[in-house]
Amino acid sequence: MIKFFLWFLPCCLVFTATGQKANYRQAERFLNLESLVGTTTIVPNSLKGTDKFWYKYETGEGVRYYFVDPGARIHREWFDRKYVAGEVSRVTHKPINYKNLKISGFRLDEDGKTMRFTSEKVDFFYDLCSNQMMPVDSIKGKKKKQEQVKKNSVKSTKWIGTYSPDSCCTVYAKNHNLYLFFIEDSVEIQLTTDGVPNYSYAGKNRDTTGKMVTANVEWMADSKHFYVEREDKRGMASLYLVNTLGKGRPTLNEYKFAIPGDEHVQRNELHLFSVEQKKEVELPVEKWKDQTLTVYKAGRPTKNLYFLRKKRTCDEMEFCRVIPETGEVKVVIHEKCEPYFNDQLFKLHLLYEGEEIVWWSERTGHGHYYRYDKNGNLKNAITSGGWTAGKVVKIDTARQTLYFEAYGQEKEGFPYFARLHKVRLDGKGGVKLLTPEQATHKVHFLTGGRYFVDNYSRADMAPRSVLRNTDGKVVLELASPDLSRLYETGWKMPEMFTVKAADNVTDLYGYMWKPADFDSTRQYPIISYVYPGPQTEAIPLEFSVVTGFNNAALAQVGFIVVTFGHRGGSPLRDRWYHTYGYGNLRDYPLEDDKYGIEQLADRYSFIDGSRVGIFGHSGGGFMSTAAICTYPDFYRAAVSSAGNHDNNIYNIWWGETHHGIKEKVVAEKRKVKNPVTGKDSTVTIEKVEFEKPNIPTNIELAERLKGHLLLVAGDADDNVHPANTFRMVDALIKVGKDFDLVILPGQGHKYHGKALDFFRRKMWFHFGKYLLDDYSSERFKEIDAYMRLE
């Protein structure tokens, strides 16, 4: 009796203090709900190059196969699953579950009346008129034999390498160098001698060990020239990880990795070769030190050669055309964009083999498309306005029409939903919206180009799939998911909300998850799931049951879980918004997160603004630690997973693009000998160098920690090196701070399997302990039971 009283008393005190206990059982039920959803997106498989297509769809009733004929407005199940499963079972003598019928290799005969497919490694004919099927074993055997004979014949005459369009010669690599082989007279010519490991002409810079291997070769259409892209990583420094798992001694994993301000970074090169001259054509492609270089093809094989070069400072680039016969490089388009170019949305498209160029630019503050001629003369703006043009989905040159995604066209709408639009390439007639629903639309055009499958959803709306014509009219309703079993578990859609940024002007958008047993008369701690961008935000843009590390499951423990954007986040809005954090890579999102939570606590009585948690992964792990240290009296608990706590040792793209790097011209005096007089003289040579940026780190904030921080890292993370976490740990130890640390052996930047489940539960328990004060001894026994994973 006394023992029971001693156990019951602290539990009562905990319950009285917070009004609730951590509901780990309910959270556990939400861990594996994906299997209750089935298919959410339809990918059409075209038949015979027409608008007709088939698709596979899975619900709680199993897998079904559908046939669609847009012209005849036909959408039906393609065949009787029970009959087909029975015939497959009869032929193969295997038990077949008709609800899980596995079929592949669909093809339709030219008359459109007979279908052929493969199941259980057996080919079948299916007569669509009589609905009868039969195996084609004899035909299959005959065909297989013919293919084997053909394969052996080709093998005896085929040479390794990349063939020219006229099939007269091929190019391959040996010992990292290039070789040209003339097939008719069997003559091999070595073209290069400077190929070495990490500076190789062979694919992926691998060690060729003297064998012939494929090289990174692309032929020009005239068969007279070809080019090779090559990476120079010789001077780059390495990072190291210890492979701790497995049998025997731990081993070392070494990989090249450039960090902000490195003197030696990866260099991209472009090499052009002449077949007639049997040597390289000199190309003056380098303009800026440590520039990046990307080749663009205008057709395949290409008649013209184009490339894009961008400064290391990420604020200036040029699009250039190469004249293969002379090696001349002509600048077609030159553009500056401060502080940096939007890498996520920038694209260019070559039309009519380079006669016209479709170019994306943020020159007006919003991303839009522009049309240029082959010489770089601007013909017209294709799109314009206070919204953002996104990914090009299709360019119909015959109809002079551009189909593209766009964001934020409605002033009061959610600015992140991708919706399909079309516009004439000359910009006349305006932009037409084809998918009007406020949701994220993912479309697939059919082969004929007259119809497209539109899959759309959002975090608080179930997925829907329809077939539309190119005017946006819905032609057919397609299959949709059955979510009834999902709802039976208590799962609910998150709720959309809007708050203001700390400037009290900028709108921020987000979603909120609540417990299944939510009671509006009670108060719940609030947890913010974060990711700072600037290349993306944590806001879910389409339907999902596992947003973040399963925000819905975390909410079941007894929390209100939210995620919302902040200035400096998404690149989908405008240039000002996504570049807000430039030069301040640590602090820019923090005050918006704090102010947004304060607004939600003021708005909703069920949110307890005195019990605030924050968590995130990667950049979100970095942000969550920065937040709890920057506002130590606001955030009570944080979980920081795989955080890049020291961006000075994270990758070069992240740090230099979004924090900035400055170039400087250095004058260097050298002694040279006059070839005429033979006397030494001093000359001044100017060269460009880059100042190593000093990016603020979380390590500098360690002394300010007051709350409860859980740090997590995988020891095999070759993206955000675990040294980021270890440096944070070291700083906290040195200033005498208490914290928790979990290392996941063998896990990379993305956690998998039991390690992922362990991490999720560990996060629940951390927030349950410090936001719900649920840490009695009996609760730890319950926790221990959950941690014993099967």
Short mmCIF file of N, CA and C in Angstrom, two decimals, residues 56 134 165 167 228 271 295 368 386 404 409 416 482 487 493 504 512 549 559 565 580 587 708 742 772 782:
data_model
loop_
_atom_site.label_atom_id
_atom_site.label_comp_id
_atom_site.label_asym_id
_atom_site.label_seq_id
_atom_site.Cartn_x
_atom_site.Cartn_y
_atom_site.Cartn_z
N LYS A 56 -1.53 1.94 -62.99
CA LYS A 56 -1.67 1.02 -61.88
C LYS A 56 -2.09 1.81 -60.65
N MET A 134 -3.85 -16.28 -72.94
CA MET A 134 -3.11 -17.52 -73.13
C MET A 134 -1.61 -17.23 -73.03
N PRO A 165 27.97 9.75 -84.73
CA PRO A 165 26.67 9.58 -85.41
C PRO A 165 26.78 8.79 -86.71
N SER A 167 28.90 6.40 -87.20
CA SER A 167 29.41 5.08 -86.82
C SER A 167 30.79 4.77 -87.40
N VAL A 228 34.05 16.77 -74.22
CA VAL A 228 34.10 16.03 -72.96
C VAL A 228 34.07 17.03 -71.81
N HIS A 271 36.28 20.28 -72.92
CA HIS A 271 37.31 19.98 -73.93
C HIS A 271 36.63 19.61 -75.25
N VAL A 295 27.17 22.49 -69.41
CA VAL A 295 26.93 22.38 -70.85
C VAL A 295 25.45 22.17 -71.11
N HIS A 368 10.64 35.24 -63.85
CA HIS A 368 9.81 35.18 -65.06
C HIS A 368 10.65 34.69 -66.23
N GLY A 386 3.55 40.38 -60.47
CA GLY A 386 3.99 40.22 -59.10
C GLY A 386 3.78 38.83 -58.57
N PHE A 404 3.84 25.88 -67.91
CA PHE A 404 4.76 26.05 -66.78
C PHE A 404 3.99 26.13 -65.46
N GLN A 409 -0.07 33.79 -57.74
CA GLN A 409 -0.77 34.73 -58.61
C GLN A 409 -1.95 35.40 -57.92
N TYR A 416 2.60 29.09 -52.23
CA TYR A 416 3.52 28.00 -52.53
C TYR A 416 2.93 26.90 -53.42
N ASP A 482 -8.57 5.72 -51.12
CA ASP A 482 -9.57 5.44 -50.09
C ASP A 482 -8.90 5.65 -48.74
N TYR A 487 -8.57 7.38 -41.49
CA TYR A 487 -9.35 8.20 -40.57
C TYR A 487 -9.81 7.40 -39.36
N MET A 493 -6.46 15.70 -40.76
CA MET A 493 -5.71 16.64 -41.57
C MET A 493 -5.15 17.76 -40.69
N ASN A 504 5.86 42.56 -38.80
CA ASN A 504 4.43 42.82 -38.73
C ASN A 504 3.80 43.16 -40.07
N MET A 512 -0.84 23.25 -38.72
CA MET A 512 -0.90 22.85 -37.31
C MET A 512 -1.47 21.45 -37.19
N PHE A 549 9.34 14.48 -39.36
CA PHE A 549 9.61 13.14 -38.84
C PHE A 549 8.32 12.62 -38.21
N PHE A 559 0.85 17.28 -27.83
CA PHE A 559 1.36 18.59 -28.21
C PHE A 559 0.56 19.18 -29.36
N GLY A 565 6.63 29.14 -42.47
CA GLY A 565 7.78 29.76 -43.13
C GLY A 565 8.30 30.96 -42.36
N TYR A 580 16.60 37.16 -47.86
CA TYR A 580 16.55 37.97 -46.64
C TYR A 580 17.70 37.65 -45.68
N ASP A 587 21.20 33.61 -37.94
CA ASP A 587 20.17 34.24 -37.12
C ASP A 587 18.89 34.64 -37.84
N HIS A 708 16.56 22.46 -22.41
CA HIS A 708 16.93 21.05 -22.52
C HIS A 708 17.15 20.71 -23.99
N VAL A 742 22.75 11.67 -28.71
CA VAL A 742 22.53 10.35 -29.30
C VAL A 742 23.33 10.26 -30.59
N LEU A 772 5.96 18.22 -20.82
CA LEU A 772 4.82 17.70 -20.06
C LEU A 772 5.20 17.34 -18.63
N GLU A 782 7.45 2.37 -18.94
CA GLU A 782 6.66 2.32 -20.16
C GLU A 782 7.49 2.71 -21.37
#
